[in-house]
Amino acid sequence: AQSVSQHNHHVILSEAASLELGCNYSYGGTVNLFWYVQYPGQHLQLLLKYFSGDPLVKGIKGFEAEFIKSKFSFNLRKPSVQWSDTAEYFCAVTPPGNAGNMLTFGGGTRLMVKP
Amino acid sequence: AAGVIQSPRHLIKEKRETATLKCYPIPRHDTVYWYQQGPGQDPQFLISFYEKMQSDKGSIPDRFSAQQFSDYHSELNMSSLELGDSALYFCASSLLKEGQETQYFGPGTRLLVL
């Protein structure tokens, strides 16, 4: 079974600071990787995803993530955060190929950006 | 673009009552998923359906059942509700295309059991 860990549970940054959220997964095969964002009181929104190809993927709102296979990592980055990025961020994985495969989520990282 | 629709958005029930949550997937999506998110927790997978057949099963209690109908909408039936069932219930939908699928989440149903 796959598992996902997010190293930082809470991160506090000032506006314009750079962001990197760690995500490591454990799975004995190919995985599809995702980052979702959950703004306060809202549902999960897809930020970006990786299936194959270029390991550096760009998502919405200036976010990007890099898949490093040798490290089983899929860290999320943003060069300059804004107050509106305050939210909880979830890394998630699923095995590819079959419909209906569950997403396994990391524990989430709660980001607070100070204006 | 059309999104996943869930109803109701909020629901208050008492212990031992039953509840039915509904999910309408994005048009043309053939797979639906149900997740439960407790306060301060990450979403936990309950169950999924592909083409109206159960596809994957997670930590869904025996008191819960679900199904996907011919129009691809899904219902999660919850019986003998317990206080611990209070949570946000998300539905997601996807379309498997060339071995890849992305789950898109609905706004959730917030269930409070008193």
PDB file of C-alpha atoms in Angstrom:
ATOM      1  CA  ALA A   1       0.000   0.000   0.000  1.00  0.00           C
ATOM      2  CA  GLN A   2       1.140   3.495  -0.691  1.00  0.00           C
ATOM      3  CA  SER A   3       1.809   6.119   1.964  1.00  0.00           C
ATOM      4  CA  VAL A   4       2.549   9.816   1.819  1.00  0.00           C
ATOM      5  CA  SER A   5       4.293  12.052   4.305  1.00  0.00           C
ATOM      6  CA  GLN A   6       4.473  15.791   4.450  1.00  0.00           C
ATOM      7  CA  HIS A   7       7.271  16.975   6.654  1.00  0.00           C
ATOM      8  CA  ASN A   8       5.936  20.307   7.781  1.00  0.00           C
ATOM      9  CA  HIS A   9       2.561  20.484   9.442  1.00  0.00           C
ATOM     10  CA  HIS A  10       2.589  24.250   9.871  1.00  0.00           C
ATOM     11  CA  VAL A  11       4.526  26.869   7.949  1.00  0.00           C
ATOM     12  CA  ILE A  12       4.437  30.599   8.557  1.00  0.00           C
ATOM     13  CA  LEU A  13       5.913  32.938   5.980  1.00  0.00           C
ATOM     14  CA  SER A  14       5.870  36.617   5.224  1.00  0.00           C
ATOM     15  CA  GLU A  15       4.586  37.851   1.891  1.00  0.00           C
ATOM     16  CA  ALA A  16       7.148  37.615  -0.934  1.00  0.00           C
ATOM     17  CA  ALA A  17       9.046  34.822   0.815  1.00  0.00           C
ATOM     18  CA  SER A  18       9.790  31.672  -1.123  1.00  0.00           C
ATOM     19  CA  LEU A  19       7.943  28.482  -0.333  1.00  0.00           C
ATOM     20  CA  GLU A  20       8.925  24.848  -0.474  1.00  0.00           C
ATOM     21  CA  LEU A  21       6.698  22.148   0.984  1.00  0.00           C
ATOM     22  CA  GLY A  22       8.089  18.672   1.216  1.00  0.00           C
ATOM     23  CA  CYS A  23       6.296  15.509   0.155  1.00  0.00           C
ATOM     24  CA  ASN A  24       7.665  11.983   0.176  1.00  0.00           C
ATOM     25  CA  TYR A  25       5.822   8.880  -0.820  1.00  0.00           C
ATOM     26  CA  SER A  26       6.299   5.207  -0.364  1.00  0.00           C
ATOM     27  CA  TYR A  27       5.078   2.868  -3.062  1.00  0.00           C
ATOM     28  CA  GLY A  28       6.614  -0.053  -4.878  1.00  0.00           C
ATOM     29  CA  GLY A  29       5.739   1.070  -8.369  1.00  0.00           C
ATOM     30  CA  THR A  30       4.814   3.934 -10.625  1.00  0.00           C
ATOM     31  CA  VAL A  31       2.591   6.564  -9.096  1.00  0.00           C
ATOM     32  CA  ASN A  32       0.624   9.568 -10.175  1.00  0.00           C
ATOM     33  CA  LEU A  33       1.315  12.564  -7.961  1.00  0.00           C
ATOM     34  CA  PHE A  34      -0.859  15.528  -7.077  1.00  0.00           C
ATOM     35  CA  TRP A  35      -0.915  18.638  -4.986  1.00  0.00           C
ATOM     36  CA  TYR A  36      -4.271  19.955  -3.822  1.00  0.00           C
ATOM     37  CA  VAL A  37      -4.998  23.168  -1.959  1.00  0.00           C
ATOM     38  CA  GLN A  38      -7.833  23.708   0.501  1.00  0.00           C
ATOM     39  CA  TYR A  39      -8.625  27.314   1.337  1.00  0.00           C
ATOM     40  CA  PRO A  40     -10.360  27.883   4.664  1.00  0.00           C
ATOM     41  CA  GLY A  41     -13.850  26.433   4.600  1.00  0.00           C
ATOM     42  CA  GLN A  42     -13.579  25.324   1.004  1.00  0.00           C
ATOM     43  CA  HIS A  43     -13.128  22.128  -0.962  1.00  0.00           C
ATOM     44  CA  LEU A  44      -9.964  20.634  -2.364  1.00  0.00           C
ATOM     45  CA  GLN A  45      -8.743  22.261  -5.551  1.00  0.00           C
ATOM     46  CA  LEU A  46      -6.134  20.775  -7.856  1.00  0.00           C
ATOM     47  CA  LEU A  47      -2.915  22.771  -7.985  1.00  0.00           C
ATOM     48  CA  LEU A  48      -0.877  20.514 -10.232  1.00  0.00           C
ATOM     49  CA  LYS A  49      -0.261  16.910 -11.168  1.00  0.00           C
ATOM     50  CA  TYR A  50       2.457  14.636 -12.474  1.00  0.00           C
ATOM     51  CA  PHE A  51       1.888  11.506 -14.522  1.00  0.00           C
ATOM     52  CA  SER A  52       5.049  11.153 -16.594  1.00  0.00           C
ATOM     53  CA  GLY A  53       7.516  13.123 -18.676  1.00  0.00           C
ATOM     54  CA  ASP A  54       9.156  16.348 -17.565  1.00  0.00           C
ATOM     55  CA  PRO A  55       9.658  16.018 -13.796  1.00  0.00           C
ATOM     56  CA  LEU A  56       9.166  19.733 -13.297  1.00  0.00           C
ATOM     57  CA  VAL A  57       5.481  20.527 -13.514  1.00  0.00           C
ATOM     58  CA  LYS A  58       3.836  23.898 -13.384  1.00  0.00           C
ATOM     59  CA  GLY A  59       0.451  24.448 -11.881  1.00  0.00           C
ATOM     60  CA  ILE A  60      -1.963  27.233 -11.248  1.00  0.00           C
ATOM     61  CA  LYS A  61      -1.271  30.406  -9.268  1.00  0.00           C
ATOM     62  CA  GLY A  62       2.490  30.264  -9.851  1.00  0.00           C
ATOM     63  CA  PHE A  63       3.058  26.935  -8.115  1.00  0.00           C
ATOM     64  CA  GLU A  64       5.387  24.268  -9.418  1.00  0.00           C
ATOM     65  CA  ALA A  65       6.576  20.897  -8.213  1.00  0.00           C
ATOM     66  CA  GLU A  66       9.513  18.666  -9.000  1.00  0.00           C
ATOM     67  CA  PHE A  67       9.324  14.897  -9.093  1.00  0.00           C
ATOM     68  CA  ILE A  68      12.606  13.315  -8.002  1.00  0.00           C
ATOM     69  CA  LYS A  69      12.222   9.597  -8.501  1.00  0.00           C
ATOM     70  CA  SER A  70      15.394   8.633  -6.671  1.00  0.00           C
ATOM     71  CA  LYS A  71      14.206  10.456  -3.582  1.00  0.00           C
ATOM     72  CA  PHE A  72      10.531   9.471  -3.864  1.00  0.00           C
ATOM     73  CA  SER A  73       9.762  13.154  -3.513  1.00  0.00           C
ATOM     74  CA  PHE A  74       7.380  15.631  -5.060  1.00  0.00           C
ATOM     75  CA  ASN A  75       8.051  18.957  -3.390  1.00  0.00           C
ATOM     76  CA  LEU A  76       5.885  21.978  -4.014  1.00  0.00           C
ATOM     77  CA  ARG A  77       7.446  25.384  -4.609  1.00  0.00           C
ATOM     78  CA  LYS A  78       6.475  28.964  -5.174  1.00  0.00           C
ATOM     79  CA  PRO A  79       9.064  31.729  -5.535  1.00  0.00           C
ATOM     80  CA  SER A  80       7.026  34.461  -3.868  1.00  0.00           C
ATOM     81  CA  VAL A  81       3.973  33.779  -1.722  1.00  0.00           C
ATOM     82  CA  GLN A  82       1.018  36.075  -1.248  1.00  0.00           C
ATOM     83  CA  TRP A  83      -1.353  36.499   1.658  1.00  0.00           C
ATOM     84  CA  SER A  84      -4.020  34.794  -0.460  1.00  0.00           C
ATOM     85  CA  ASP A  85      -1.935  31.604  -0.471  1.00  0.00           C
ATOM     86  CA  THR A  86      -2.905  31.011   3.143  1.00  0.00           C
ATOM     87  CA  ALA A  87      -4.446  27.556   3.005  1.00  0.00           C
ATOM     88  CA  GLU A  88      -3.805  23.907   3.676  1.00  0.00           C
ATOM     89  CA  TYR A  89      -1.821  21.999   1.084  1.00  0.00           C
ATOM     90  CA  PHE A  90      -2.141  18.277   0.512  1.00  0.00           C
ATOM     91  CA  CYS A  91       0.167  16.025  -1.423  1.00  0.00           C
ATOM     92  CA  ALA A  92      -1.526  12.888  -2.765  1.00  0.00           C
ATOM     93  CA  VAL A  93      -0.624   9.810  -4.754  1.00  0.00           C
ATOM     94  CA  THR A  94      -2.472   7.130  -6.618  1.00  0.00           C
ATOM     95  CA  PRO A  95      -1.293   4.165  -8.644  1.00  0.00           C
ATOM     96  CA  PRO A  96      -1.899   4.659 -12.349  1.00  0.00           C
ATOM     97  CA  GLY A  97      -3.856   2.611 -14.801  1.00  0.00           C
ATOM     98  CA  ASN A  98      -7.189   1.680 -13.266  1.00  0.00           C
ATOM     99  CA  ALA A  99     -10.229   3.824 -12.746  1.00  0.00           C
ATOM    100  CA  GLY A 100     -11.383   4.311  -9.201  1.00  0.00           C
ATOM    101  CA  ASN A 101      -8.030   4.057  -7.477  1.00  0.00           C
ATOM    102  CA  MET A 102      -8.055   5.882  -4.193  1.00  0.00           C
ATOM    103  CA  LEU A 103      -5.982   8.938  -3.516  1.00  0.00           C
ATOM    104  CA  THR A 104      -3.729   8.602  -0.518  1.00  0.00           C
ATOM    105  CA  PHE A 105      -3.126  11.964   1.081  1.00  0.00           C
ATOM    106  CA  GLY A 106      -0.288  13.235   3.163  1.00  0.00           C
ATOM    107  CA  GLY A 107      -1.188  14.798   6.477  1.00  0.00           C
ATOM    108  CA  GLY A 108      -1.386  18.273   4.991  1.00  0.00           C
ATOM    109  CA  THR A 109       0.660  21.401   5.562  1.00  0.00           C
ATOM    110  CA  ARG A 110      -1.090  24.430   6.914  1.00  0.00           C
ATOM    111  CA  LEU A 111       0.467  27.557   5.415  1.00  0.00           C
ATOM    112  CA  MET A 112      -0.056  30.978   6.907  1.00  0.00           C
ATOM    113  CA  VAL A 113       1.235  33.979   5.007  1.00  0.00           C
ATOM    114  CA  LYS A 114       1.586  37.153   7.025  1.00  0.00           C
ATOM    115  CA  PRO A 115       0.813  40.361   5.158  1.00  0.00           C
TER     116      PRO A 115
ATOM    117  CA  ALA B   1     -16.758  24.635 -16.502  1.00  0.00           C
ATOM    118  CA  ALA B   2     -19.203  22.402 -14.688  1.00  0.00           C
ATOM    119  CA  GLY B   3     -17.979  21.044 -11.381  1.00  0.00           C
ATOM    120  CA  VAL B   4     -18.934  18.261  -9.038  1.00  0.00           C
ATOM    121  CA  ILE B   5     -22.205  18.968  -7.282  1.00  0.00           C
ATOM    122  CA  GLN B   6     -23.003  17.691  -3.833  1.00  0.00           C
ATOM    123  CA  SER B   7     -26.191  17.936  -1.874  1.00  0.00           C
ATOM    124  CA  PRO B   8     -27.066  18.839   0.710  1.00  0.00           C
ATOM    125  CA  ARG B   9     -24.236  21.187   1.634  1.00  0.00           C
ATOM    126  CA  HIS B  10     -25.034  21.019   5.317  1.00  0.00           C
ATOM    127  CA  LEU B  11     -26.870  18.389   7.282  1.00  0.00           C
ATOM    128  CA  ILE B  12     -27.699  18.061  10.950  1.00  0.00           C
ATOM    129  CA  LYS B  13     -28.816  14.704  12.279  1.00  0.00           C
ATOM    130  CA  GLU B  14     -29.229  13.061  15.630  1.00  0.00           C
ATOM    131  CA  LYS B  15     -27.575   9.880  16.810  1.00  0.00           C
ATOM    132  CA  ARG B  16     -28.998   6.692  15.341  1.00  0.00           C
ATOM    133  CA  GLU B  17     -30.656   8.561  12.480  1.00  0.00           C
ATOM    134  CA  THR B  18     -29.910   7.951   8.811  1.00  0.00           C
ATOM    135  CA  ALA B  19     -28.533  10.313   6.192  1.00  0.00           C
ATOM    136  CA  THR B  20     -28.214  10.234   2.418  1.00  0.00           C
ATOM    137  CA  LEU B  21     -25.611  12.309   0.642  1.00  0.00           C
ATOM    138  CA  LYS B  22     -25.757  12.859  -3.085  1.00  0.00           C
ATOM    139  CA  CYS B  23     -23.049  13.502  -5.628  1.00  0.00           C
ATOM    140  CA  TYR B  24     -23.390  14.548  -9.254  1.00  0.00           C
ATOM    141  CA  PRO B  25     -20.108  14.126 -11.149  1.00  0.00           C
ATOM    142  CA  ILE B  26     -18.702  16.396 -13.794  1.00  0.00           C
ATOM    143  CA  PRO B  27     -20.488  15.593 -17.088  1.00  0.00           C
ATOM    144  CA  ARG B  28     -18.893  12.656 -18.921  1.00  0.00           C
ATOM    145  CA  HIS B  29     -16.953  11.557 -15.855  1.00  0.00           C
ATOM    146  CA  ASP B  30     -17.522   7.873 -15.194  1.00  0.00           C
ATOM    147  CA  THR B  31     -15.922   7.431 -11.788  1.00  0.00           C
ATOM    148  CA  VAL B  32     -16.943   8.792  -8.420  1.00  0.00           C
ATOM    149  CA  TYR B  33     -15.156   8.676  -5.088  1.00  0.00           C
ATOM    150  CA  TRP B  34     -16.228   9.397  -1.542  1.00  0.00           C
ATOM    151  CA  TYR B  35     -13.887  10.766   1.124  1.00  0.00           C
ATOM    152  CA  GLN B  36     -14.412  11.689   4.747  1.00  0.00           C
ATOM    153  CA  GLN B  37     -12.486  14.562   6.295  1.00  0.00           C
ATOM    154  CA  GLY B  38     -12.629  14.955  10.053  1.00  0.00           C
ATOM    155  CA  PRO B  39     -11.718  18.249  11.743  1.00  0.00           C
ATOM    156  CA  GLY B  40      -8.045  19.009  11.220  1.00  0.00           C
ATOM    157  CA  GLN B  41      -7.471  15.785   9.322  1.00  0.00           C
ATOM    158  CA  ASP B  42      -6.673  14.871   5.771  1.00  0.00           C
ATOM    159  CA  PRO B  43      -9.338  13.236   3.627  1.00  0.00           C
ATOM    160  CA  GLN B  44      -9.779   9.511   4.115  1.00  0.00           C
ATOM    161  CA  PHE B  45     -10.978   7.417   1.228  1.00  0.00           C
ATOM    162  CA  LEU B  46     -14.250   5.580   1.715  1.00  0.00           C
ATOM    163  CA  ILE B  47     -15.282   4.011  -1.564  1.00  0.00           C
ATOM    164  CA  SER B  48     -15.266   4.502  -5.335  1.00  0.00           C
ATOM    165  CA  PHE B  49     -17.340   3.425  -8.305  1.00  0.00           C
ATOM    166  CA  TYR B  50     -16.428   3.054 -11.951  1.00  0.00           C
ATOM    167  CA  GLU B  51     -19.182   2.563 -14.489  1.00  0.00           C
ATOM    168  CA  LYS B  52     -21.653   1.823 -11.701  1.00  0.00           C
ATOM    169  CA  MET B  53     -19.542  -0.944 -10.192  1.00  0.00           C
ATOM    170  CA  GLN B  54     -17.634  -0.667  -6.942  1.00  0.00           C
ATOM    171  CA  SER B  55     -14.008  -0.102  -7.826  1.00  0.00           C
ATOM    172  CA  ASP B  56     -12.056   0.393  -4.629  1.00  0.00           C
ATOM    173  CA  LYS B  57     -12.971   0.297  -0.972  1.00  0.00           C
ATOM    174  CA  GLY B  58     -11.345   2.040   1.915  1.00  0.00           C
ATOM    175  CA  SER B  59     -12.215   2.576   5.535  1.00  0.00           C
ATOM    176  CA  ILE B  60     -15.950   2.707   5.063  1.00  0.00           C
ATOM    177  CA  PRO B  61     -17.957   1.524   8.089  1.00  0.00           C
ATOM    178  CA  ASP B  62     -20.436  -1.304   7.602  1.00  0.00           C
ATOM    179  CA  ARG B  63     -23.172   1.179   8.553  1.00  0.00           C
ATOM    180  CA  PHE B  64     -22.460   3.059   5.344  1.00  0.00           C
ATOM    181  CA  SER B  65     -23.330   1.965   1.854  1.00  0.00           C
ATOM    182  CA  ALA B  66     -23.072   3.640  -1.503  1.00  0.00           C
ATOM    183  CA  GLN B  67     -23.973   3.129  -5.097  1.00  0.00           C
ATOM    184  CA  GLN B  68     -23.619   4.736  -8.490  1.00  0.00           C
ATOM    185  CA  PHE B  69     -26.676   5.053 -10.665  1.00  0.00           C
ATOM    186  CA  SER B  70     -27.220   4.806 -14.414  1.00  0.00           C
ATOM    187  CA  ASP B  71     -26.813   8.571 -14.800  1.00  0.00           C
ATOM    188  CA  TYR B  72     -23.480   8.265 -12.917  1.00  0.00           C
ATOM    189  CA  HIS B  73     -24.614  10.162  -9.874  1.00  0.00           C
ATOM    190  CA  SER B  74     -23.815   8.511  -6.574  1.00  0.00           C
ATOM    191  CA  GLU B  75     -25.410   8.344  -3.156  1.00  0.00           C
ATOM    192  CA  LEU B  76     -23.785   7.613   0.177  1.00  0.00           C
ATOM    193  CA  ASN B  77     -26.221   6.157   2.679  1.00  0.00           C
ATOM    194  CA  MET B  78     -25.301   6.389   6.323  1.00  0.00           C
ATOM    195  CA  SER B  79     -27.299   4.600   8.995  1.00  0.00           C
ATOM    196  CA  SER B  80     -27.183   4.441  12.790  1.00  0.00           C
ATOM    197  CA  LEU B  81     -25.270   7.693  12.827  1.00  0.00           C
ATOM    198  CA  GLU B  82     -22.731   8.205  15.583  1.00  0.00           C
ATOM    199  CA  LEU B  83     -21.208  11.386  16.953  1.00  0.00           C
ATOM    200  CA  GLY B  84     -17.919  10.421  15.338  1.00  0.00           C
ATOM    201  CA  ASP B  85     -19.500  10.530  11.893  1.00  0.00           C
ATOM    202  CA  SER B  86     -19.537  14.328  12.104  1.00  0.00           C
ATOM    203  CA  ALA B  87     -17.219  15.365   9.308  1.00  0.00           C
ATOM    204  CA  LEU B  88     -16.964  16.877   5.870  1.00  0.00           C
ATOM    205  CA  TYR B  89     -17.831  14.364   3.168  1.00  0.00           C
ATOM    206  CA  PHE B  90     -16.317  15.009  -0.223  1.00  0.00           C
ATOM    207  CA  CYS B  91     -17.246  13.467  -3.488  1.00  0.00           C
ATOM    208  CA  ALA B  92     -14.797  13.527  -6.378  1.00  0.00           C
ATOM    209  CA  SER B  93     -15.176  12.484  -9.977  1.00  0.00           C
ATOM    210  CA  SER B  94     -12.780  11.558 -12.738  1.00  0.00           C
ATOM    211  CA  LEU B  95     -12.516  10.219 -16.253  1.00  0.00           C
ATOM    212  CA  LEU B  96      -9.888   7.619 -17.002  1.00  0.00           C
ATOM    213  CA  LYS B  97      -8.163   8.622 -20.223  1.00  0.00           C
ATOM    214  CA  GLU B  98      -5.062   6.899 -21.615  1.00  0.00           C
ATOM    215  CA  GLY B  99      -4.301   5.419 -18.235  1.00  0.00           C
ATOM    216  CA  GLN B 100      -4.439   8.759 -16.484  1.00  0.00           C
ATOM    217  CA  GLU B 101      -7.121  10.205 -14.285  1.00  0.00           C
ATOM    218  CA  THR B 102      -7.428  13.275 -12.112  1.00  0.00           C
ATOM    219  CA  GLN B 103      -9.934  13.507  -9.316  1.00  0.00           C
ATOM    220  CA  TYR B 104     -11.892  16.743  -9.065  1.00  0.00           C
ATOM    221  CA  PHE B 105     -13.584  17.419  -5.779  1.00  0.00           C
ATOM    222  CA  GLY B 106     -16.985  18.779  -4.984  1.00  0.00           C
ATOM    223  CA  PRO B 107     -17.714  21.373  -2.302  1.00  0.00           C
ATOM    224  CA  GLY B 108     -18.521  18.745   0.291  1.00  0.00           C
ATOM    225  CA  THR B 109     -21.393  18.005   2.635  1.00  0.00           C
ATOM    226  CA  ARG B 110     -20.817  19.045   6.207  1.00  0.00           C
ATOM    227  CA  LEU B 111     -22.541  16.542   8.466  1.00  0.00           C
ATOM    228  CA  LEU B 112     -23.104  17.264  12.116  1.00  0.00           C
ATOM    229  CA  VAL B 113     -24.412  14.492  14.321  1.00  0.00           C
ATOM    230  CA  LEU B 114     -25.854  15.601  17.643  1.00  0.00           C
TER     231      LEU B 114
END
